[in-house]
């Protein structure tokens, strides 16, 4: 419960081998697996009264005085935990060491015992990914000075909040339970079962081929654009070129482990999940099933065929097969080039084509990247939240609401690179195969329709509470910011709409 994640990942130094990964709870808070996922640091957001109520439910009656004292201790622990120093230097993000060294750095977390108990019996390899060791050390000291009973109470609060959403008593939003919890749960935890129904009904080889061709075009344009940029050194460009040559583009869906179109194979894959009428029991069963294969992975080699898939997105209103190319580029193409640009976002740029952790070995290029990244962070943090009518959305205490540029930086980088790449690919494509104007919309140029279609992909209606929730937890900027931010940074948009304003930020 103290840990955000105990998992298995490719070794950043030697990516053919899987190693353990341990991270603490308040790292990467924006990347929650499920929107209601409860992290240890979240305890500070619960009023002390509520903590008391939960502890009173967990403990028996007649413990009132003890519950009062404990809830205060829990609150202090969580506050100290959230405030414990954390260095986010990139060299500590992918820091690896031995389990013994990690145990010495943070003795009160007893990492050696945890690994011994959870790893397969014949597990030999001892290296582990140990993110932010300084943070582990300070949390270890915090545990050392906290009473055992308080730690136990903290665990109970986290366990209660982790499983509470699966009980009938949970009601957090205006949405119905099936939509708010069950639907999202199936989508995230049993994705291949949900995906099978989609693939049977709505996917085809023709779609796959179309996206494949479009993606290849975008890949070469993306590479050319990056090589033409003037803020990266030739040394860094060579490394980027090697990386982009090594980029494996996979379109569609999983063909193995599991094969997403084969019901028998899916049945075998999910065989140990026990599905009943109780969501709570299902969540427990899936969690248990999920952790076993993870530990077995430790003994296996890296499966390099696991890549993000986009089968589900090739449908209206993103994908249409017979439309002018400028519309395909600004919708389907946007998804593909966005994903490609992730290979050079804040995290992606730290890895080479073999998935090894390697920086560019060029201070000036790194400094330029960071300045441009900071520009994007400030830009998106200044975008004010609005609803679908353009009216402002406020925080719960009535203050103006703005985006969170830091949380969403990787996605905003991918949006900017994706838009610029598609714009350029569209120009090249148009030279080879001139497209037609849209009947009935002849008042717009092809260039303008490219951007209108791009923006239309993000048309949405949200309640103020879901806008607030998305800004607080989302790794992506809200739809209005994804349109506004990307267009403010697009030279193509400025030309197409004759805005002639200076671009705010440019990265890829
Ligand atoms: Zn993305």
Coordinates of C-alpha atoms and ligand atoms in Angstrom, one line a residue, residues 338 342 411 476, ligand 1:
X338 CA 0.7 12.0 -32.1
X342 CA 5.7 10.4 -28.0
X411 CA 0.7 14.8 -24.4
X476 CA -4.2 14.8 -21.4
Ligands
LIG1 ZN1 -0.6 10.6 -26.2

